Short mmCIF file of C-alpha atoms (C1' of nucleotides) in Angstrom, two decimals:
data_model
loop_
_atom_site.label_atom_id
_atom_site.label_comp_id
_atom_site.label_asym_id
_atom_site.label_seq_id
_atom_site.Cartn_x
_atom_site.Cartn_y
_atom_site.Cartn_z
CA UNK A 1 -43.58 -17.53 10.04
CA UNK A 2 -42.12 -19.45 12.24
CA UNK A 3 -44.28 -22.77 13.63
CA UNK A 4 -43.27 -23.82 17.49
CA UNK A 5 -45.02 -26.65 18.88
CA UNK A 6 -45.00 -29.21 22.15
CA UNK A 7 -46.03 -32.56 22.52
CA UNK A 8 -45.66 -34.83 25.39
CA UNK A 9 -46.28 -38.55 22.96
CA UNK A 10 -46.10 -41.42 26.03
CA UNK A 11 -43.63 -43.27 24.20
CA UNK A 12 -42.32 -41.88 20.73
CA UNK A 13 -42.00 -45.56 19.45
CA UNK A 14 -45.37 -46.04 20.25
CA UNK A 15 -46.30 -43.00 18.74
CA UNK A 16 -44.01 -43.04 15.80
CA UNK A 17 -47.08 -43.28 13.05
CA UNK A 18 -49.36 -40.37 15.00
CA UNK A 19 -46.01 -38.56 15.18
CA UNK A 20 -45.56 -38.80 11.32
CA UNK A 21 -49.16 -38.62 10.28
CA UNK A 22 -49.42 -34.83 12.45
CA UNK A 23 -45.51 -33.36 11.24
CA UNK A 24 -47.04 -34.09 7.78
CA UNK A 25 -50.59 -32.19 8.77
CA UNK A 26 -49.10 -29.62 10.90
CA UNK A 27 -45.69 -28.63 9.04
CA UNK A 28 -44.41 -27.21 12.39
CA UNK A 29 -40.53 -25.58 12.07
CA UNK A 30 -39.74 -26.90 15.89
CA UNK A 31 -41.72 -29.47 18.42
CA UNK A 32 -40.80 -30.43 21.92
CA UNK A 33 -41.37 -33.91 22.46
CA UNK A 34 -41.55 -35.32 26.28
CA UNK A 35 -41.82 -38.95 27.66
CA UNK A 36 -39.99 -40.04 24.52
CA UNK A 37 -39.56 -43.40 26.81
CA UNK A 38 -36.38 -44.45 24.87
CA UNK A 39 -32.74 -44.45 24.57
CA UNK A 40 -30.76 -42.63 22.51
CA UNK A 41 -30.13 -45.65 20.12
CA UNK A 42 -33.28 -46.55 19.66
CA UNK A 43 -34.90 -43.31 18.92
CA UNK A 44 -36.61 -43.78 15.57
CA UNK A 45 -34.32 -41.15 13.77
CA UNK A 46 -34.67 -42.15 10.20
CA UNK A 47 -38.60 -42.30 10.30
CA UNK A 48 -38.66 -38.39 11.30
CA UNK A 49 -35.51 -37.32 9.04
CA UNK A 50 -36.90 -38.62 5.98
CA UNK A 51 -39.74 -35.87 6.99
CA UNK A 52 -37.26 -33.55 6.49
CA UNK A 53 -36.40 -32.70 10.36
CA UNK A 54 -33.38 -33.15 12.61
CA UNK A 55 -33.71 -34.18 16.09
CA UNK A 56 -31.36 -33.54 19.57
CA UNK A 57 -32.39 -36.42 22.06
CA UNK A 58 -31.65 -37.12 25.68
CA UNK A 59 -33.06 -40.53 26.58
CA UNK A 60 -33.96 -42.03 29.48
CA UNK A 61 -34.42 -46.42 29.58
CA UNK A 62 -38.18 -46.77 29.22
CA UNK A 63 -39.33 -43.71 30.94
CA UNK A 64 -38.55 -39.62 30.68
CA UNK A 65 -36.92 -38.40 27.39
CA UNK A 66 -37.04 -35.15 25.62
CA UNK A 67 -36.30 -34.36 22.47
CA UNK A 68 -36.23 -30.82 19.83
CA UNK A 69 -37.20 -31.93 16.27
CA UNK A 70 -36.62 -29.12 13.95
CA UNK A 71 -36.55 -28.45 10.25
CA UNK A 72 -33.00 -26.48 10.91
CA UNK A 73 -30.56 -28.25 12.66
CA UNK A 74 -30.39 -27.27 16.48
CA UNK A 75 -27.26 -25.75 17.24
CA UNK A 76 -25.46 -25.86 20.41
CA UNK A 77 -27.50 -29.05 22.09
CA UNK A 78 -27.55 -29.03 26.26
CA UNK A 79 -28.90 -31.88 28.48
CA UNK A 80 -29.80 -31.03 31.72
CA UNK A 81 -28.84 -27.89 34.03
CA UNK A 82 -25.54 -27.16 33.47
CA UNK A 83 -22.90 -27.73 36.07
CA UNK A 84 -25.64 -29.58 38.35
CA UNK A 85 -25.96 -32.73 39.69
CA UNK A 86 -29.24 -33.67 38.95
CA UNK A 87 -29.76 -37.55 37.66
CA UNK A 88 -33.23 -37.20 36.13
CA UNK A 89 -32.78 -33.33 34.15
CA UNK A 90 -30.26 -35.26 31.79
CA UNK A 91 -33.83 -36.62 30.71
CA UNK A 92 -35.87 -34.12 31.15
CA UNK A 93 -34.43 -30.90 29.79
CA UNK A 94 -32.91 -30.87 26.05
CA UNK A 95 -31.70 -26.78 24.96
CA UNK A 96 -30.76 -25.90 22.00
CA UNK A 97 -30.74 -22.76 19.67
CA UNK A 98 -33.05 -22.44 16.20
CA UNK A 99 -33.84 -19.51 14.03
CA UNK A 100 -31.84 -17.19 17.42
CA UNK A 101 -34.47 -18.83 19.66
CA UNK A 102 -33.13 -20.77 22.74
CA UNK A 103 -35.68 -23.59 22.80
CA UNK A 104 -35.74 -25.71 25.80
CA UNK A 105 -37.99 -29.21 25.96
CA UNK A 106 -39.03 -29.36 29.44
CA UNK A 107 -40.56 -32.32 31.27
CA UNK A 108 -41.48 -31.25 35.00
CA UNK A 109 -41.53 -34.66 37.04
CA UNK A 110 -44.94 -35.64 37.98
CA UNK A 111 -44.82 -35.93 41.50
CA UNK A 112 -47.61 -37.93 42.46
CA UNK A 113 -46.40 -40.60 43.48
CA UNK A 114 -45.21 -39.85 47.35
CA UNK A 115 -43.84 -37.37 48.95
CA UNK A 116 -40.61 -37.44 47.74
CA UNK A 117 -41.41 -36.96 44.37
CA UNK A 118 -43.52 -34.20 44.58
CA UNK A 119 -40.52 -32.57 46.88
CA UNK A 120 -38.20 -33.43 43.54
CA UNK A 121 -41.30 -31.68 41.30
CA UNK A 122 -40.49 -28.62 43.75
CA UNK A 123 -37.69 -28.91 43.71
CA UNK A 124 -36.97 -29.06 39.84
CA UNK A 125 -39.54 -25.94 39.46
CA UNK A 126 -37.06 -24.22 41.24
CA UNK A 127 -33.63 -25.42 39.54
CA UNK A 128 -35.31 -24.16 36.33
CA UNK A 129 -35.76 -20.53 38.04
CA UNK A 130 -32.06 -20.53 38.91
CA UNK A 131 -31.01 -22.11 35.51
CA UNK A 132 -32.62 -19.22 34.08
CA UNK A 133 -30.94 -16.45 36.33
CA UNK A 134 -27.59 -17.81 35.93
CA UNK A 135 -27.65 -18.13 32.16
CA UNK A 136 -30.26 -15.98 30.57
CA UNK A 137 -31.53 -12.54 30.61
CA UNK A 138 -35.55 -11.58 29.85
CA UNK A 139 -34.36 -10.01 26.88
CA UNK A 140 -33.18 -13.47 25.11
CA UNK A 141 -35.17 -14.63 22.77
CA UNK A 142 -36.14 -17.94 24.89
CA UNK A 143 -39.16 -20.48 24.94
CA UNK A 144 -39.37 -23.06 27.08
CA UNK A 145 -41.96 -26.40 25.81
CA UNK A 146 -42.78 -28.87 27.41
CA UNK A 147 -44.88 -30.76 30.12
CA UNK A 148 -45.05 -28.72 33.27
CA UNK A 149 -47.49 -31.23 34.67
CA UNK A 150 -48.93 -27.57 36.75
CA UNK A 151 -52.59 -26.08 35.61
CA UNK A 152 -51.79 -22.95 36.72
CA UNK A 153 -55.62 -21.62 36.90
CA UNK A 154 -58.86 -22.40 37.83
CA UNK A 155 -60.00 -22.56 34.32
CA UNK A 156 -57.23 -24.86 33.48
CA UNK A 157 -58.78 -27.52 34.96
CA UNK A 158 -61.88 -29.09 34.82
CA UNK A 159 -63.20 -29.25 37.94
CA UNK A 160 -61.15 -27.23 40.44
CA UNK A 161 -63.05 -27.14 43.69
CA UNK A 162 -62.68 -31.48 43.38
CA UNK A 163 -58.54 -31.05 41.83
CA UNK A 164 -57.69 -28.02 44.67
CA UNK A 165 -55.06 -29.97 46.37
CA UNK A 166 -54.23 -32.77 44.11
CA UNK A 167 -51.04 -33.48 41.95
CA UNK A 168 -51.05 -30.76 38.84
CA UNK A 169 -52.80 -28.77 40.53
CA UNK A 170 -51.76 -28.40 44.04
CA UNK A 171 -51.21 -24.74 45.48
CA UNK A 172 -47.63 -25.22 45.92
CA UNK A 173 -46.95 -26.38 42.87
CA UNK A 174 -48.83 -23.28 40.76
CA UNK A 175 -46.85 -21.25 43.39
CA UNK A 176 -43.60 -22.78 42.02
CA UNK A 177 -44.94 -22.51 38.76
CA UNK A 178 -45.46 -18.73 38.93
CA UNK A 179 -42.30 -18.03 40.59
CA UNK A 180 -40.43 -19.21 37.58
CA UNK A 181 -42.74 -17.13 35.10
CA UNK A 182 -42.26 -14.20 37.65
CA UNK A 183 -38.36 -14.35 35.96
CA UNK A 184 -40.08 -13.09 33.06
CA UNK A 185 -42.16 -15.45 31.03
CA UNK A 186 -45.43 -15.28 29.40
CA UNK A 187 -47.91 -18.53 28.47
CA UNK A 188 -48.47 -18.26 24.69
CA UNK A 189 -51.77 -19.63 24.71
CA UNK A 190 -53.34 -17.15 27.78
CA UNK A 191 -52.00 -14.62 25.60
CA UNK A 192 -54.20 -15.44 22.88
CA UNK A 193 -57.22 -16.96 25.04
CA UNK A 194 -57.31 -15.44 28.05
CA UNK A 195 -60.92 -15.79 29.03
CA UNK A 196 -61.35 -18.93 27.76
CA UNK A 197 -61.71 -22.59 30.03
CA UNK A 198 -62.16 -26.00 28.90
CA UNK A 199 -59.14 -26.17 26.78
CA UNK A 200 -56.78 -28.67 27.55
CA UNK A 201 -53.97 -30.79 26.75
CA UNK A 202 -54.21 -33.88 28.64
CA UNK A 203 -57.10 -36.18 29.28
CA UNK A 204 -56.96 -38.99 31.38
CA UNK A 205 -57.01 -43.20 29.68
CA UNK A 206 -59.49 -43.76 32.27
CA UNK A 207 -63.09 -42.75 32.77
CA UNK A 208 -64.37 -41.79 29.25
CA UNK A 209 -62.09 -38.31 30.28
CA UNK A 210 -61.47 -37.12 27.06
CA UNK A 211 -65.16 -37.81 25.96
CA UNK A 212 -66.53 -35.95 28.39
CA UNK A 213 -63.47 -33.51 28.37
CA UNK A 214 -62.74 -33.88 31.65
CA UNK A 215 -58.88 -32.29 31.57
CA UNK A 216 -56.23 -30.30 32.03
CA UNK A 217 -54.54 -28.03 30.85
CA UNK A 218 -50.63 -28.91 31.70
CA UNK A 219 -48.78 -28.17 28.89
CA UNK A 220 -47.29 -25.08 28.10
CA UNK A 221 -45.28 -23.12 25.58
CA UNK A 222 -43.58 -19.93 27.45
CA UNK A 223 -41.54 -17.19 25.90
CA UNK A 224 -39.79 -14.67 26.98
CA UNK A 225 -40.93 -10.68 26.65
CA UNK A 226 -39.06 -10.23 23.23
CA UNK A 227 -41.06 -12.78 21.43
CA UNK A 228 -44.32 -11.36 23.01
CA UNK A 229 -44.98 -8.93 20.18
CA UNK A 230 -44.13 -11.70 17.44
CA UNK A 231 -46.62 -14.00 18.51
CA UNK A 232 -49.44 -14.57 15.98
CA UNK A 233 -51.40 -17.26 17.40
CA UNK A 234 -51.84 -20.48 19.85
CA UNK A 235 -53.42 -23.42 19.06
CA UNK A 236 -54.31 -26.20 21.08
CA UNK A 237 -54.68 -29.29 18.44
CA UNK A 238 -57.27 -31.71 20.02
CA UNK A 239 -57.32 -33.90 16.95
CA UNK A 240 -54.55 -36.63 17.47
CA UNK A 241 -55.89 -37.51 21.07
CA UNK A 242 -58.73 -39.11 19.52
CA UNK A 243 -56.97 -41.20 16.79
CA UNK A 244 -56.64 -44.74 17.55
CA UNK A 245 -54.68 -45.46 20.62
CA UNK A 246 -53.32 -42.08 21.35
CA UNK A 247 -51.18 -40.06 23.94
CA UNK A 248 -52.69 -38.56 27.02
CA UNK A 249 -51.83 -35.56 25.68
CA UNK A 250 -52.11 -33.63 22.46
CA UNK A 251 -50.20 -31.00 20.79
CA UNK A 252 -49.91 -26.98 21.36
CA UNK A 253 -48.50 -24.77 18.89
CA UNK A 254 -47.74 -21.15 18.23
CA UNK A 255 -46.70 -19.55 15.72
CA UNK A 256 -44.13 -16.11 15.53
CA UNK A 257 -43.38 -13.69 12.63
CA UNK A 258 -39.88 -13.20 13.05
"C1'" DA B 1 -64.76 -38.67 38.29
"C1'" DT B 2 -68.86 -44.30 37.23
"C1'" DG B 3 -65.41 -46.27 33.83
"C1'" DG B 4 -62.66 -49.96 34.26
"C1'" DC B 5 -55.90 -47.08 30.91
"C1'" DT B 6 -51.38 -47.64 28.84
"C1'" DA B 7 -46.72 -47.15 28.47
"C1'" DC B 8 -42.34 -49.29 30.05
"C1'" DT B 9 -39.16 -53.39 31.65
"C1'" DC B 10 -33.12 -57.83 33.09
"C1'" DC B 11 -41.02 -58.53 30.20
"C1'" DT B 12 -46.68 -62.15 31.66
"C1'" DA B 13 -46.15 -58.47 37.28
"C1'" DG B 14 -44.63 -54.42 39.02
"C1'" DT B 15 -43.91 -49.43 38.37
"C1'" DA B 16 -45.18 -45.04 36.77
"C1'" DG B 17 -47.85 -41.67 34.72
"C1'" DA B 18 -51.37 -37.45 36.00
#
DNA sequence: ATGGCTACTCCTAGTAGA
């Protein structure tokens, strides 16, 4: 069995003990971090490699930052899209290969906060879809985890005649969304709940949200067709956003005989 | 939305997240 998971932690040295306290619950073989919010050199490696995991970083000064933590060591670590000049992907997509699986940590730029960004959140939506012509094919064994900061349904959301329009859930951004599934990639968890709504991974700090479980549903684990028949199951783990001062969001995993 | 967030930083105020 092999245990993927994705976890965006706001800040992994603020999160360092929740991070711990849920590697030693969950035993996952992989996790996708986002918003790490650190450099490289201050990444709290020890504290996770006494736990028995290696970790591939790409840092950003207080904000960004992805990172693969895995029990085998990643081979063949990329930051960013290859060949592109693109100043924020060196913090906000980390590759590397585990078990045969190219695993990607993704975290899609927000884009709420003018125009421009949510042009960049476009436009990043769309280097992806070209990163993945140019170096993959759908028959790879590839998963991309991360942050997408896109409900792509309705039901992702938790009330979508107020959201229709908004940031995360704004029609051209779940058109740029499905565009770059359309290459060939299929959401592990609508795979294995695809009736159900309410079930998200980010709540907002403000407003009793995650109380009332007023969320969304932005963060995604999406393979490619070969890894379709190994899936086993999807799990969105609600438990460490209501630990004492938490991340936003809280961890998805999935789990593949391979 | 009905309550009043939480990270970060050339750090006590501004920026960003979603």
């Amino acid at each position: 069995m092999f245990k993927v998971a994705t976890w965006n932690v706001n800040s992994v040295r603020a999160r360092l003990e929740h991070l711990k306290r849920w590697l030693k619950k969950q035993n996952p073989d992989v996790v996708c971090l986002q918003e790490t919010k650190t450099l490289d050199k201050d990444f709290p490696y020890l504290e996770i490699e006494s736990l028995g995991y290696h970790v591939a970083h790409a840092g950003g000064p207080g904000r960004n930052g992805v990172a693969i933590v895995a029990k085998e060591p990643p081979k063949d670590i990329q930051i960013g899209f290859p060949a592109l000049e693109d100043k924020e992907a060196k913090e906000r997509l980390i590759a590397a290969t585990v078990k045969g699986v190219r695993i990607h940590s993704v975290y899609v730029p927000n884009g709420g906060r003018d125009e421009e960004a949510f042009l960049y959140k476009l436009e990043f939506l769309f280097r992806l879809r070209e990163y993945l012509e140019a170096h993959f094919s759908p028959k790879d064994l590839l998963l991309l985890d991360g942050d997408f900061n896109i409900a792509p349904e309705p039901q992702d959301v938790w009330d979508p005649e107020l959201l229709e329009g908004q940031v995360c859930f704004h029609p051209r951004e779940k058109e740029a969304l499905r565009l770059l599934l359309s290459w060939g990639l299929y959401d592990v968890y609508r795979l294995k709940h695809p009736c159900e709504s309410g079930a998200y991974t980010w709540w907002d700090y403000q407003f009793g949200a995650f109380k009332a479980n007023r969320g969304m549903r932005l963060d995604h684990i999406f393979i490619s067709l070969p890894l379709v028949s190994s899936l086993r199951e999807a799990y969105i783990d609600r438990e460490p956003r209501g630990w004492k001062r938490p991340s936003d969001h809280t961890p998805l995993w999935a789990v593949f005989e391979l």
